[in-house]
Amino acid sequence: MVGLQDHFFIASPGDSVESLPEHGGTNKIGAAFETPSGRRLINPKDYMDIISSTRPNLWASLADEVPAWVTEKRNRLSIDRTLKWLDDCLSLDQEKGASTLGAVVGGPNIEHRKKCATEVSMRNVSGFYLGGFGLGESIEERSALLNAVTNILPEEKIRFVSRLGLPEEVLQGVAAGIDLFDSTYIYHLTLGGFALVFPLDILGEAPEALLRNSSNDYTKINLHATIYRKDTSPIVDKCSCYTCQNHTRAYLNHLLNVHEMLAQILLEIHNTHHYLGFFRSIRRALKQEKFELFRERFMESRRVHLMEAVPYS
Amino acid sequence: MALQFEVVGRFNRARASKLTLPHYVVQTPMFMPVGTQGTIKGLTNSQLEDIGCQIILGNTYHLALRPGAELIDELGGLHKFMNWKRGLLTDSGGFQMVSLLHLADITEEGVTFQSPVDGKPMLLTPEESIQIQNKIGADIIMALDDVVRTTITGPRIEEAMYRTLRWMDRCIAAHKRPDAQNLFGIVQGGLDPVLRDICVRGLVERNLPGYAIGGLAGGEDKDSFWRVVAQCTAALPEDKPRYVMGVGYPLDIVVCSALGADMYDCVYPTRTARFGTALVPEGVLKLKHNAMASDERPIDSTCSCMVCKNYTRAYIHSLVTRDAMGSQLLSYHNLSYMMRLSKDLHMSIVEGRFPEYVRGFLRTQFPKGDVPQWVCNAMEVAGIDISSCCAPVPV
């Protein structure tokens, strides 16, 4: 229907842009989501109707995703519901779990997370959706929770998490054993007129060169800024995306100023390309068994511009 | 003069040509999409090339405001700024002034108006307009003319026509790049044949690279419209391109081409796309209609554009009310339709089957034979027999 027949398609109940889980509205009947047309409640049967019509390659089971600050009681309830809904979805699934990502919840409680992960692993699923992240918990507490779950999940099955978008968060997820990510990071960058410029070839450059190279010290640039009015360079030098191969920062600055749709189209092309390039770099580092080094160098390069801003005493 | 105009086919008054411009070689009859601010709403250059666009319009008034003529010049001209490799045409900025700014005041000096940026009084003179257009660098630039709506009557029309001729001379004098940019004159004179005739002769005397017929497409009745076009095309030189400004609807383009016009521009295809309307051989298709929700056919089964090859009416229906991509896909299709129309006009003339093409076009648009009277009148003057398309008149 959308003309992307040769692409992979994963379905999950929430949509990071338009349909956020609303745990306050979720009840025993179904999961609640805030959407542009108001709050919607969806039960496993309705959900499976949608799944069987849209026919995704993979789909996450319906979950009661709660943020980190809920009560213990609410948290336990979310696990019970999520497991029940997983079983409901599986019983309605014509493929018997062959495309299912079982949802694992458990909020901020490590023991609950482990217990839920164990339970879900016992079902006949092809992979796992780690729910309840990216809802406002701190980046520090997230690592322990992610690892608690992935340590239990079978190695050979896929792990998917939503709403972790910043490069640092992606690296954190990869370190914990996550395979698939979706987020609104690119979407919001583009809407704001930002373009990603952070260096992708972290391992290729010598550490000193990386820290010294001023044009690559920043994550992103905002093309609304007047400094780009006459900048005839591409967003990122040597980037092979359509936007960088054909257009300049000056033209994008103009398009943003006159509120032309083409600005968002060109920015989205570049940002998507750049972000996917980041994932490619991650995969390469993993294959070379240099992921930890990659992560370390990447984090360092992100702090350089802060160091430069602080005067030496 | 920076162009070459070669007629490669004819049928009575209609002609197909090869027009060689500094940046591109175009085929006429030809439709030019309007890219007001240096872009055509949401379409990339490579999509425009796929669609077959040959020349696009840039709007002098808007571009002079943002990003500014100086900046465009400094960065190497509009072609380089947008990275558009084919033809560009800029208008004088006059029309926007008059139509957008109610406080515009026209004097012999030029058009005075209030700057939309800071409210200060500003003056656009013929010299200023040409200077800005020289900086933008388009292949074809338009003289600043004194435009009046055809719905106005009285001495104002005559005043505007003579002033247009006087401004023409000032434009010619101010034009610094005749070797790289073609300055077209614009025929004014309202609906008065006498005034139009004086204007045509005055412009022809100045031996310009091309001529436009202006002051139409503003609400006049169709019968008056085609007569002005017919009169002008008959009087303008054979060996120079003729551009009817602000036209328009596919039917109007077919009629004007039959009468001997070559080039057209209009916001209609892209604007109507944003309202969910697609152009099809039968007329229009309103994608917002409930019936479209379950219609799994492409917009137009005879169209081979990317949109018709990949998407159904049902899918586009679901987009048009709530996502920008809906209007983007419709713009893509509508422009494809217009470029296909241009190509069909050109090829049918070259291949000696223009009358058959016109009849086919009319039969598809008016299957009940209710071809409007003005079209019948115009086709008679154009020497094209469309009696087989018109239902018999009840006795």
XYZ file of C-alpha atoms in Angstrom, chain A:
313
model
C 0.000 0.000 0.000
C 2.751 2.456 0.800
C 4.943 1.402 -2.088
C 7.858 0.012 -0.069
C 7.542 -3.618 -1.011
C 11.221 -4.413 -0.661
C 11.500 -3.033 2.869
C 11.109 -4.766 6.215
C 8.155 -3.700 8.336
C 7.840 -3.988 12.084
C 4.668 -3.158 13.958
C 4.334 -2.096 17.557
C 1.284 -0.794 19.394
C 2.791 2.555 20.194
C 4.016 5.021 17.651
C 6.796 7.217 18.887
C 5.387 10.269 17.154
C 1.631 10.004 17.273
C 0.623 7.312 19.711
C 2.319 7.287 23.104
C 1.424 4.738 25.783
C -0.677 6.284 28.516
C -0.442 4.000 31.537
C -2.979 6.064 33.436
C -5.672 5.105 30.992
C -4.751 1.475 30.580
C -7.071 -0.955 32.328
C -7.909 -4.630 32.268
C -9.714 -4.238 28.960
C -6.877 -2.810 26.984
C -3.852 -0.558 26.604
C -4.383 3.194 26.295
C -2.563 5.500 23.917
C -2.613 9.254 23.428
C -3.242 9.950 19.753
C -4.070 13.033 17.681
C -7.713 11.959 17.837
C -7.764 11.570 21.592
C -7.129 8.695 23.943
C -7.696 5.261 22.466
C -8.069 1.972 24.249
C -7.088 -1.139 22.370
C -7.606 -4.764 23.393
C -5.714 -7.830 22.155
C -8.437 -8.837 19.697
C -8.610 -5.424 17.983
C -4.836 -5.332 17.965
C -4.584 -8.726 16.280
C -7.173 -7.611 13.698
C -4.860 -4.779 12.749
C -1.856 -7.099 12.727
C -3.524 -9.629 10.465
C -4.593 -6.911 7.984
C -1.324 -5.018 7.853
C 0.829 -8.165 7.748
C 4.103 -6.884 9.180
C 7.286 -8.928 9.084
C 7.495 -8.683 12.874
C 5.105 -7.368 15.510
C 5.365 -6.588 19.203
C 2.647 -7.953 21.474
C 0.282 -5.561 23.240
C 1.850 -4.372 26.478
C 1.040 -2.307 29.548
C 4.087 -0.067 29.449
C 4.655 1.920 32.619
C 7.270 4.598 33.315
C 9.907 4.362 36.020
C 8.057 6.230 38.749
C 4.931 4.088 39.149
C 4.071 2.359 42.413
C 5.168 -1.165 43.074
C 1.559 -2.300 42.879
C 1.010 -0.688 39.514
C 4.220 -2.192 38.250
C 3.198 -5.716 39.248
C -0.162 -5.209 37.604
C 1.530 -4.186 34.375
C 3.507 -7.437 34.295
C 0.444 -9.597 34.851
C -1.492 -7.763 32.172
C 1.341 -7.810 29.674
C 1.779 -11.568 30.048
C -1.939 -12.180 29.719
C -2.146 -10.011 26.618
C 0.861 -11.787 25.137
C -0.925 -15.090 25.544
C -4.141 -13.580 24.131
C -2.304 -12.245 21.079
C -0.523 -15.536 20.522
C -3.779 -17.479 20.679
C -5.204 -15.225 17.956
C -2.025 -15.362 15.898
C -2.305 -17.338 12.687
C 1.453 -17.669 12.524
C 1.707 -19.052 16.070
C 4.380 -16.665 17.188
C 6.627 -16.913 14.147
C 6.658 -13.115 13.757
C 6.010 -12.179 17.364
C 8.175 -10.045 19.608
C 7.048 -10.827 23.148
C 6.799 -7.686 25.274
C 8.868 -7.603 28.465
C 7.964 -4.963 31.056
C 8.692 -4.481 34.757
C 9.300 -0.786 35.197
C 12.257 0.239 37.346
C 12.390 -2.948 39.365
C 15.229 -5.269 38.406
C 13.705 -8.354 39.985
C 10.393 -7.794 38.223
C 12.175 -7.233 34.953
C 14.026 -10.528 35.340
C 10.890 -12.387 36.255
C 8.961 -10.990 33.305
C 11.824 -11.763 30.939
C 11.907 -15.348 32.157
C 8.161 -15.746 31.691
C 8.118 -14.281 28.204
C 11.063 -16.450 27.134
C 8.962 -19.503 27.880
C 6.399 -18.521 25.253
C 6.736 -19.464 21.640
C 7.982 -16.113 20.349
C 10.616 -15.178 17.781
C 12.039 -12.222 19.635
C 11.415 -9.653 22.338
C 10.183 -6.102 22.679
C 11.622 -4.422 25.777
C 8.820 -2.105 26.804
C 8.619 0.793 29.176
C 11.873 2.482 28.198
C 12.178 5.976 26.780
C 9.293 7.174 28.926
C 11.348 9.514 31.056
C 13.628 7.282 33.076
C 17.166 8.508 33.561
C 19.923 7.271 31.294
C 21.894 6.059 34.314
C 19.258 3.721 35.719
C 18.458 2.350 32.264
C 21.657 0.314 31.756
C 21.076 -1.929 34.734
C 17.480 -2.595 33.696
C 18.355 -3.338 30.063
C 21.120 -5.693 31.059
C 18.967 -7.453 33.623
C 16.542 -8.359 30.846
C 18.981 -9.179 28.054
C 21.062 -11.410 30.311
C 18.056 -13.690 30.607
C 16.751 -13.576 27.052
C 17.926 -16.290 24.645
C 20.947 -15.197 22.604
C 19.581 -16.239 19.260
C 16.347 -14.218 19.355
C 16.000 -10.624 18.325
C 15.615 -7.744 20.843
C 13.776 -4.517 19.969
C 13.406 -1.342 22.037
C 11.504 1.884 21.274
C 12.110 5.525 22.027
C 15.888 5.364 22.550
C 17.107 7.835 19.964
C 20.153 9.841 21.006
C 23.418 8.318 19.759
C 24.490 7.838 23.394
C 21.280 5.958 24.114
C 21.721 3.774 21.059
C 25.239 2.890 22.158
C 23.920 2.078 25.605
C 21.290 -0.188 24.061
C 23.783 -1.917 21.772
C 26.117 -2.508 24.716
C 23.233 -4.198 26.525
C 22.486 -6.485 23.579
C 19.662 -4.675 21.768
C 19.338 -5.336 18.018
C 16.542 -3.062 16.773
C 15.761 0.560 17.584
C 13.035 3.007 16.612
C 12.715 6.588 17.738
C 11.617 10.066 16.823
C 15.129 11.477 17.003
C 15.427 12.125 13.279
C 11.852 13.383 13.026
C 12.324 16.006 15.712
C 15.722 17.071 14.423
C 14.247 17.682 11.002
C 11.260 19.564 12.342
C 13.596 21.883 14.213
C 15.741 22.543 11.166
C 18.682 20.568 12.550
C 21.100 18.510 10.500
C 23.328 15.783 11.944
C 27.038 16.391 11.447
C 28.786 14.217 14.059
C 31.704 12.164 12.728
C 30.916 8.580 11.778
C 34.380 7.221 11.266
C 35.373 7.339 14.926
C 37.792 4.431 14.825
C 39.425 5.547 11.597
C 40.729 8.832 12.912
C 43.595 9.120 15.382
C 42.216 10.163 18.793
C 44.094 13.472 18.833
C 42.891 14.359 15.357
C 39.313 13.727 16.378
C 39.596 16.013 19.356
C 41.333 18.722 17.404
C 39.143 18.703 14.340
C 36.871 21.635 15.051
C 34.416 21.180 12.215
C 33.460 17.766 13.585
C 33.061 18.668 17.209
C 29.359 19.097 17.158
C 26.424 16.713 16.880
C 24.230 18.891 14.762
C 23.825 22.302 13.210
C 20.691 24.392 13.014
C 20.290 25.544 9.452
C 17.998 28.396 10.477
C 21.082 30.202 11.779
C 22.138 33.220 9.765
C 25.746 32.052 9.598
C 24.613 29.617 6.925
C 23.078 32.235 4.610
C 26.012 32.170 2.245
C 27.539 28.836 3.129
C 27.939 26.991 -0.148
C 29.249 23.807 1.408
C 27.101 20.682 1.769
C 25.758 19.811 5.226
C 28.516 17.255 5.686
C 31.572 17.179 3.467
C 31.777 13.949 1.431
C 28.351 12.750 2.599
C 26.828 10.660 -0.185
C 23.176 11.436 0.495
C 21.024 13.172 -2.147
C 20.902 16.411 -0.174
C 24.655 16.757 0.309
C 25.381 15.678 -3.251
C 23.013 18.280 -4.719
C 22.450 21.152 -2.323
C 24.176 23.645 -0.078
C 23.650 24.856 3.463
C 22.755 28.263 1.977
C 19.889 26.799 -0.041
C 18.558 24.890 2.983
C 18.778 28.043 5.080
C 16.698 29.840 2.446
C 14.106 27.042 2.254
C 13.710 27.089 6.033
C 13.324 30.867 6.060
C 10.557 30.807 3.480
C 8.843 27.819 5.114
C 9.079 25.564 2.103
C 8.280 21.868 2.491
C 11.374 20.952 0.502
C 13.485 21.973 3.527
C 12.083 19.134 5.643
C 12.302 16.679 2.778
C 15.976 17.408 2.134
C 16.841 17.472 5.849
C 15.062 14.193 6.520
C 16.987 12.587 3.665
C 20.312 13.715 5.103
C 19.500 12.992 8.735
C 18.200 9.518 7.972
C 21.243 8.771 5.837
C 23.614 10.045 8.518
C 21.895 8.213 11.343
C 21.838 4.947 9.390
C 25.537 5.546 8.730
C 26.010 5.692 12.488
C 24.439 2.256 12.796
C 26.674 0.997 10.026
C 29.707 2.218 11.962
C 28.418 0.402 15.026
C 28.042 -2.835 13.089
C 31.527 -2.484 11.676
C 32.979 -1.881 15.132
C 31.148 -4.936 16.473
C 32.491 -7.099 13.667
C 36.000 -5.855 14.394
C 35.383 -6.516 18.105
C 36.157 -2.878 18.841
C 32.743 -1.777 20.033
C 33.803 -0.676 23.509
C 36.590 1.413 22.026
C 34.139 2.863 19.514
C 31.724 3.783 22.266
C 34.448 5.343 24.406
C 35.886 7.417 21.566
C 32.417 8.505 20.491
C 31.512 9.727 23.975
C 34.826 11.565 24.222
C 34.355 13.339 20.925
C 30.956 14.565 22.109
C 32.511 16.270 25.090
C 35.232 18.087 23.214
C 33.130 21.089 22.311
C 32.324 21.514 25.968
C 36.015 21.455 26.811
C 36.680 24.086 24.211
C 34.003 26.331 25.579
C 35.538 26.310 29.029
C 38.596 28.577 29.168
C 41.854 27.161 30.426
C 42.812 28.491 33.790
